[in-house]
Short mmCIF file of C-alpha atoms in Angstrom, two decimals:
data_model
loop_
_atom_site.label_atom_id
_atom_site.label_comp_id
_atom_site.label_asym_id
_atom_site.label_seq_id
_atom_site.Cartn_x
_atom_site.Cartn_y
_atom_site.Cartn_z
CA MET R 1 261.48 90.41 -19.66
CA ASP R 2 257.85 89.54 -18.35
CA PRO R 3 255.43 89.67 -21.61
CA ARG R 4 252.31 90.14 -19.84
CA PRO R 5 250.81 94.10 -19.48
CA HIS R 6 252.28 95.69 -16.38
CA ILE R 7 249.98 98.00 -14.31
CA LEU R 8 250.53 100.40 -12.02
CA LEU R 9 248.03 101.37 -9.14
CA ILE R 10 248.06 104.53 -7.76
CA TYR R 11 246.21 104.93 -4.26
CA THR R 12 245.09 108.60 -3.55
CA GLY R 13 242.95 107.52 -0.70
CA GLY R 14 239.05 106.65 -0.15
CA THR R 15 236.96 104.13 1.05
CA ILE R 16 238.32 101.09 -1.31
CA GLY R 17 241.99 101.33 0.49
CA MET R 18 240.36 101.01 3.90
CA ILE R 19 240.16 97.80 5.69
CA LYS R 20 238.34 96.91 9.06
CA ASP R 21 240.73 96.24 12.22
CA TYR R 22 238.59 93.51 13.93
CA ALA R 23 240.18 93.94 17.04
CA THR R 24 239.17 97.85 17.26
CA GLY R 25 236.30 97.68 14.79
CA SER R 26 237.75 100.93 13.03
CA LEU R 27 238.95 101.41 9.55
CA LYS R 28 242.76 101.63 8.73
CA VAL R 29 244.64 102.17 5.43
CA PHE R 30 244.88 99.10 3.36
CA ASP R 31 248.80 97.87 2.67
CA PHE R 32 248.69 97.50 -0.97
CA LYS R 33 252.32 95.89 -0.78
CA GLY R 34 250.33 92.79 0.25
CA LEU R 35 247.69 93.22 -2.36
CA THR R 36 247.97 89.94 -3.92
CA SER R 37 248.02 88.04 -0.27
CA ASN R 38 245.14 89.91 0.59
CA ILE R 39 243.10 89.46 -2.67
CA PRO R 40 244.21 86.22 -4.50
CA GLU R 41 241.96 86.31 -7.21
CA LEU R 42 244.38 89.08 -8.73
CA ASN R 43 246.74 86.33 -9.19
CA GLN R 44 244.57 85.00 -12.03
CA LEU R 45 244.72 88.15 -14.22
CA ASP R 46 247.09 87.93 -16.98
CA CYS R 47 249.25 90.92 -15.83
CA LYS R 48 251.93 91.94 -13.57
CA ILE R 49 250.66 94.61 -11.11
CA ASP R 50 252.87 97.39 -8.99
CA SER R 51 251.00 99.76 -6.64
CA VAL R 52 252.01 103.27 -5.24
CA SER R 53 250.14 105.49 -2.67
CA PHE R 54 250.08 109.05 -1.64
CA ASP R 55 251.94 109.47 1.47
CA ILE R 56 248.96 110.80 3.16
CA PRO R 57 245.65 109.02 1.49
CA LEU R 58 243.34 111.65 0.95
CA ASP R 59 239.62 111.77 1.68
CA SER R 60 238.43 112.85 -1.98
CA SER R 61 236.45 115.92 -0.37
CA ASN R 62 239.95 117.26 0.17
CA MET R 63 240.94 116.67 -3.42
CA ASN R 64 242.29 119.61 -5.19
CA PRO R 65 244.05 120.75 -8.50
CA ASP R 66 247.48 120.35 -6.81
CA TYR R 67 247.02 116.52 -6.22
CA TRP R 68 245.41 116.46 -9.91
CA VAL R 69 248.89 117.46 -11.08
CA LYS R 70 250.19 114.86 -8.67
CA ILE R 71 248.67 112.11 -9.98
CA ALA R 72 249.13 113.09 -13.58
CA GLU R 73 253.01 113.40 -12.94
CA LEU R 74 252.94 109.84 -11.53
CA ILE R 75 251.49 108.61 -14.57
CA GLU R 76 253.96 110.62 -16.53
CA ASP R 77 256.96 109.82 -14.66
CA ASN R 78 255.85 105.63 -15.32
CA TYR R 79 254.27 105.95 -18.52
CA SER R 80 257.07 104.42 -20.70
CA ILE R 81 257.05 101.56 -18.13
CA TYR R 82 253.45 100.57 -17.43
CA ASP R 83 251.05 99.59 -20.17
CA GLY R 84 247.95 100.80 -18.00
CA PHE R 85 247.30 102.76 -14.77
CA VAL R 86 244.45 102.16 -12.39
CA VAL R 87 243.73 105.15 -9.99
CA LEU R 88 241.76 104.38 -6.65
CA HIS R 89 240.09 107.61 -5.54
CA GLY R 90 237.16 108.31 -3.11
CA SER R 91 233.70 108.59 -4.90
CA ASP R 92 232.89 111.88 -3.80
CA THR R 93 235.04 113.86 -6.35
CA MET R 94 236.21 111.15 -8.54
CA SER R 95 234.00 112.87 -11.37
CA TYR R 96 236.10 115.84 -10.99
CA THR R 97 239.19 114.52 -11.04
CA ALA R 98 239.04 111.95 -13.75
CA SER R 99 237.42 114.24 -16.20
CA ALA R 100 240.55 117.15 -15.24
CA LEU R 101 243.00 114.09 -15.96
CA GLY R 102 241.20 113.64 -19.41
CA PHE R 103 242.22 117.09 -20.49
CA MET R 104 245.62 117.22 -18.48
CA LEU R 105 246.79 114.11 -20.03
CA GLU R 106 246.62 115.04 -24.09
CA ASN R 107 247.61 112.66 -26.69
CA LEU R 108 246.71 109.63 -24.05
CA SER R 109 247.32 106.08 -25.88
CA LYS R 110 247.12 104.21 -22.62
CA PRO R 111 244.16 103.42 -20.18
CA VAL R 112 243.95 105.54 -17.11
CA ILE R 113 241.06 103.75 -15.14
CA PHE R 114 239.66 105.41 -11.90
CA THR R 115 237.60 103.36 -9.74
CA GLY R 116 236.65 103.35 -5.67
CA SER R 117 234.16 101.84 -3.61
CA GLN R 118 231.17 102.55 -1.65
CA LEU R 119 232.31 99.75 1.12
CA PRO R 120 235.91 99.37 2.49
CA ILE R 121 237.72 96.27 0.87
CA GLY R 122 237.81 94.18 4.03
CA ASP R 123 234.05 94.62 4.40
CA LEU R 124 232.16 91.35 4.29
CA ARG R 125 229.68 92.94 1.37
CA THR R 126 232.37 95.15 -0.25
CA ASP R 127 232.07 96.42 -3.83
CA ALA R 128 235.64 97.34 -3.70
CA LYS R 129 237.16 93.51 -4.74
CA GLU R 130 235.01 93.64 -8.12
CA ASN R 131 235.57 97.01 -9.22
CA LEU R 132 239.41 96.47 -8.49
CA ILE R 133 239.64 93.45 -9.99
CA THR R 134 237.89 94.29 -13.37
CA SER R 135 239.36 97.86 -13.24
CA ILE R 136 242.79 96.11 -13.60
CA GLN R 137 241.53 93.54 -16.10
CA ILE R 138 240.33 96.48 -18.37
CA ALA R 139 243.54 98.34 -18.17
CA ALA R 140 245.52 95.27 -18.94
CA LEU R 141 243.19 94.61 -22.07
CA GLN R 142 245.24 94.54 -25.34
CA GLU R 143 244.73 93.45 -28.81
CA GLY R 144 247.56 93.43 -31.43
CA GLY R 145 249.99 94.48 -28.63
CA LYS R 146 248.18 97.63 -27.99
CA PRO R 147 245.74 98.84 -25.24
CA VAL R 148 242.18 98.52 -26.10
CA ILE R 149 241.18 101.31 -23.96
CA GLN R 150 243.10 104.49 -24.56
CA GLU R 151 241.37 107.12 -22.43
CA VAL R 152 240.60 107.98 -19.22
CA GLY R 153 237.61 105.88 -17.65
CA LEU R 154 235.74 105.64 -14.75
CA TYR R 155 234.88 101.89 -13.63
CA PHE R 156 232.07 101.23 -11.07
CA GLU R 157 229.23 98.51 -10.38
CA TYR R 158 230.01 96.37 -13.68
CA LYS R 159 230.01 99.42 -16.29
CA LEU R 160 233.16 101.43 -17.72
CA TYR R 161 232.24 105.17 -18.48
CA ARG R 162 234.22 107.89 -20.34
CA ALA R 163 235.41 109.70 -17.19
CA ASN R 164 234.64 113.12 -18.27
CA ARG R 165 231.04 111.94 -18.93
CA THR R 166 230.25 110.87 -15.57
CA THR R 167 228.26 112.32 -12.55
CA LYS R 168 227.99 110.84 -8.91
CA ILE R 169 224.39 110.02 -8.38
CA ASN R 170 224.03 108.15 -5.22
CA ALA R 171 225.84 108.18 -2.12
CA GLU R 172 224.36 104.72 -0.81
CA HIS R 173 223.99 102.41 -3.51
CA PHE R 174 226.64 100.47 -5.49
CA GLN R 175 225.80 101.97 -8.55
CA ALA R 176 227.25 105.51 -7.29
CA PHE R 177 227.94 106.84 -10.95
CA ASN R 178 226.02 107.54 -14.26
CA SER R 179 226.83 108.79 -17.75
CA PRO R 180 223.42 110.46 -18.93
CA ASN R 181 224.70 111.54 -22.24
CA TYR R 182 226.98 108.98 -23.27
CA PRO R 183 226.97 104.98 -23.44
CA PRO R 184 229.05 102.78 -21.33
CA LEU R 185 232.47 101.79 -22.95
CA ALA R 186 232.26 98.26 -21.54
CA GLU R 187 230.02 96.07 -19.14
CA SER R 188 231.16 93.49 -17.02
CA GLY R 189 228.89 90.40 -16.66
CA VAL R 190 229.58 86.84 -17.54
CA HIS R 191 231.81 88.31 -20.06
CA LEU R 192 233.51 91.35 -20.07
CA LYS R 193 231.74 93.00 -23.54
CA VAL R 194 233.92 96.36 -24.72
CA TYR R 195 231.78 98.63 -26.99
CA LYS R 196 234.46 99.57 -29.19
CA GLU R 197 232.63 101.88 -31.38
CA TYR R 198 232.38 104.06 -28.51
CA LEU R 199 235.97 104.22 -27.80
CA LEU R 200 238.29 107.40 -28.65
CA LYS R 201 240.97 106.27 -30.61
CA ALA R 202 244.65 107.72 -29.71
CA LYS R 203 246.71 109.36 -32.51
CA PRO R 204 249.84 106.76 -32.53
CA SER R 205 252.40 109.84 -33.81
CA LYS R 206 251.37 111.86 -30.83
CA LYS R 207 253.47 112.02 -27.86
CA LEU R 208 251.90 112.29 -24.28
CA LYS R 209 251.84 116.16 -23.31
CA VAL R 210 250.95 116.74 -19.57
CA HIS R 211 249.41 120.02 -18.98
CA LYS R 212 249.95 121.05 -15.26
CA ASN R 213 249.01 124.74 -15.15
CA LEU R 214 245.52 124.91 -13.90
CA ASN R 215 243.58 128.13 -13.35
CA THR R 216 241.12 127.83 -10.63
CA ASP R 217 239.59 131.47 -10.93
CA VAL R 218 236.12 129.97 -11.93
CA ALA R 219 232.71 129.93 -10.44
CA ILE R 220 229.54 127.92 -10.46
CA LEU R 221 226.38 129.77 -10.09
CA LYS R 222 223.18 127.77 -10.02
CA MET R 223 219.54 129.36 -11.44
CA PHE R 224 216.83 129.03 -9.04
CA PRO R 225 213.81 130.55 -8.48
CA GLY R 226 214.22 133.87 -6.23
CA LEU R 227 217.87 134.34 -7.24
CA ASN R 228 218.56 137.91 -6.38
CA GLU R 229 220.53 140.69 -7.88
CA SER R 230 222.97 140.89 -4.80
CA VAL R 231 224.00 137.61 -4.94
CA VAL R 232 224.81 137.43 -8.97
CA LYS R 233 226.55 140.50 -8.47
CA SER R 234 228.59 139.23 -5.74
CA VAL R 235 229.65 136.18 -7.63
CA LEU R 236 230.77 137.82 -10.79
CA GLY R 237 232.36 140.92 -8.80
CA THR R 238 234.73 137.77 -7.33
CA PRO R 239 238.51 139.15 -7.77
CA ASN R 240 240.40 137.76 -10.47
CA LEU R 241 237.27 135.73 -12.03
CA LYS R 242 237.95 134.57 -15.06
CA ALA R 243 234.92 132.42 -16.10
CA LEU R 244 231.65 131.50 -14.83
CA ILE R 245 229.48 128.37 -15.31
CA LEU R 246 225.95 129.03 -15.47
CA GLU R 247 223.79 126.26 -14.36
CA THR R 248 220.45 126.72 -16.13
CA TYR R 249 217.04 125.44 -16.40
CA GLY R 250 216.27 122.70 -18.81
CA ALA R 251 217.62 123.15 -22.36
CA GLY R 252 219.83 126.07 -21.34
CA ASN R 253 217.10 128.46 -20.02
CA ALA R 254 217.14 131.46 -17.50
CA PRO R 255 215.25 134.49 -16.19
CA THR R 256 214.69 137.17 -19.01
CA ASP R 257 214.98 139.62 -15.90
CA GLU R 258 216.95 143.17 -17.32
CA TRP R 259 218.93 143.32 -14.10
CA LEU R 260 220.44 139.72 -14.67
CA LEU R 261 220.84 140.20 -18.53
CA ASN R 262 222.73 143.62 -17.68
CA ILE R 263 224.84 141.87 -15.32
CA LEU R 264 225.85 139.12 -17.70
CA LYS R 265 226.40 141.45 -20.69
CA LYS R 266 228.89 143.44 -18.24
CA ALA R 267 230.44 140.73 -17.41
CA ILE R 268 231.28 139.23 -20.72
CA ALA R 269 232.51 142.95 -21.91
CA GLN R 270 235.03 142.63 -19.17
CA ASN R 271 236.12 139.27 -20.44
CA ILE R 272 234.77 136.83 -18.09
CA HIS R 273 233.78 133.76 -20.13
CA VAL R 274 230.01 132.66 -19.08
CA ILE R 275 229.23 128.98 -19.98
CA ASN R 276 225.63 127.77 -20.35
CA VAL R 277 225.45 124.64 -18.88
CA THR R 278 221.88 122.72 -17.91
CA GLN R 279 221.28 121.63 -14.44
CA CYS R 280 219.30 118.57 -15.53
CA PRO R 281 221.24 115.32 -15.21
CA GLY R 282 220.69 114.34 -18.86
CA GLY R 283 220.11 116.34 -22.19
CA SER R 284 221.72 119.35 -23.57
CA VAL R 285 221.70 123.06 -23.81
CA ILE R 286 220.07 124.25 -27.15
CA MET R 287 220.27 128.02 -27.06
CA GLY R 288 217.85 129.88 -29.00
CA GLN R 289 215.05 127.01 -28.99
CA TYR R 290 213.15 129.02 -26.08
CA GLU R 291 212.76 132.80 -25.76
CA THR R 292 214.32 132.38 -22.31
CA SER R 293 217.44 131.45 -23.79
CA ARG R 294 217.77 133.65 -26.87
CA ALA R 295 219.12 136.50 -25.20
CA LEU R 296 221.89 134.54 -23.76
CA MET R 297 222.42 133.31 -27.28
CA GLN R 298 222.75 136.83 -28.49
CA MET R 299 225.26 138.01 -26.04
CA GLN R 300 227.63 135.33 -27.02
CA VAL R 301 227.36 133.04 -23.69
CA ILE R 302 229.21 129.88 -24.20
CA ASN R 303 227.22 126.67 -25.39
CA GLY R 304 227.83 124.08 -22.94
CA LYS R 305 225.96 121.66 -24.99
CA ASP R 306 225.75 118.32 -23.21
CA ILE R 307 228.76 118.53 -21.06
CA THR R 308 228.67 117.90 -17.13
CA THR R 309 229.14 120.40 -14.57
CA GLU R 310 232.14 118.39 -13.53
CA ALA R 311 233.66 118.57 -17.05
CA ALA R 312 233.18 121.76 -17.86
CA ILE R 313 234.59 123.18 -14.47
CA THR R 314 237.83 121.30 -14.73
CA LYS R 315 237.99 122.04 -19.00
CA LEU R 316 238.01 125.67 -17.95
CA MET R 317 240.67 125.57 -15.68
CA TYR R 318 242.35 123.63 -18.02
CA LEU R 319 241.93 126.13 -21.13
CA LEU R 320 242.32 128.85 -18.62
CA GLY R 321 245.77 127.65 -17.59
CA ASP R 322 246.69 126.99 -21.10
CA LYS R 323 246.25 130.93 -21.59
CA VAL R 324 244.02 130.02 -24.48
CA SER R 325 243.25 133.45 -26.40
CA PRO R 326 239.93 135.14 -25.38
CA LYS R 327 238.94 135.27 -29.01
CA LEU R 328 239.07 131.75 -29.56
CA PHE R 329 238.05 130.86 -26.02
CA LYS R 330 234.50 130.13 -27.15
CA THR R 331 234.91 128.25 -30.13
CA ILE R 332 237.48 125.80 -28.55
CA PHE R 333 235.37 125.37 -25.21
CA GLU R 334 232.34 124.28 -27.69
CA THR R 335 234.60 121.74 -29.43
CA SER R 336 234.91 118.59 -27.92
CA LEU R 337 238.60 118.04 -26.99
CA ARG R 338 238.61 114.65 -25.21
CA GLY R 339 234.97 113.26 -26.19
CA GLU R 340 233.37 115.39 -23.18
CA MET R 341 230.69 116.75 -25.23
CA GLN R 342 228.57 116.04 -28.60
#
């Protein structure tokens, strides 16, 4: 038996898995079976690496909950064989997928590290090699025979973040992601520094439980000056709608127009869960701090606190899919389940 950590790469699609065909100038899918021959630096890592790819690689704009389940099942099926997992994914929806996997993989005690790149792996100035190599190195980190990272992370441009705290902030720069309300879990420089005080700790007696039922009867409505009654009614009148994320201003503030408050009250009375999430990149919802959020608090709108929209929408799908009791829903949503909120 090889005593080194055993890491599984899961390629779903995205720029990181593309390489330039210099004969034609076009991009083609990288053959991960020849990974170490194309990236010889991987031979310096003290781990064994296997890979598996989606049959048809996906642009991440086409990613959806069915594929989230497919990724979760690949991890579930290989969980006893491998010490860590690296998921290669397009950057556009990576925060959504990584947040979803965090909720779906209950009692996770091994690293699941998402990464990607802004440039293809064969490009002269690519960020793909560093992101891939360091993600594998992080997934293979162990102390006392146990993984150092025991949660779903997202690694990009020298920083490892808790995945459900991330959002994509730039479509052009190599620093494509940020975690505005939670510090990095690790940083890569001359040395790889892990900030252990920020890591989630697994419960060793608990077995991995994979949640595969996700309910997509959810919507997001962003507040903006001029939002009118017919639009709000249309969104909340969507057939089978179970929950709405209300992206509010600042610390959770919304207009105090009577028509808006009445529509929201009616929706809540019809057992539609309404979650207050700030549209600001950083900061937290503090309902009741201003008059413009007091009415929302009084009608029992759910407080999203400092959760990202990506984590909020995937948490909703997870809780609805798990058929959480309507009476407990507000309490459970406002509770941090995977370190996604304070």
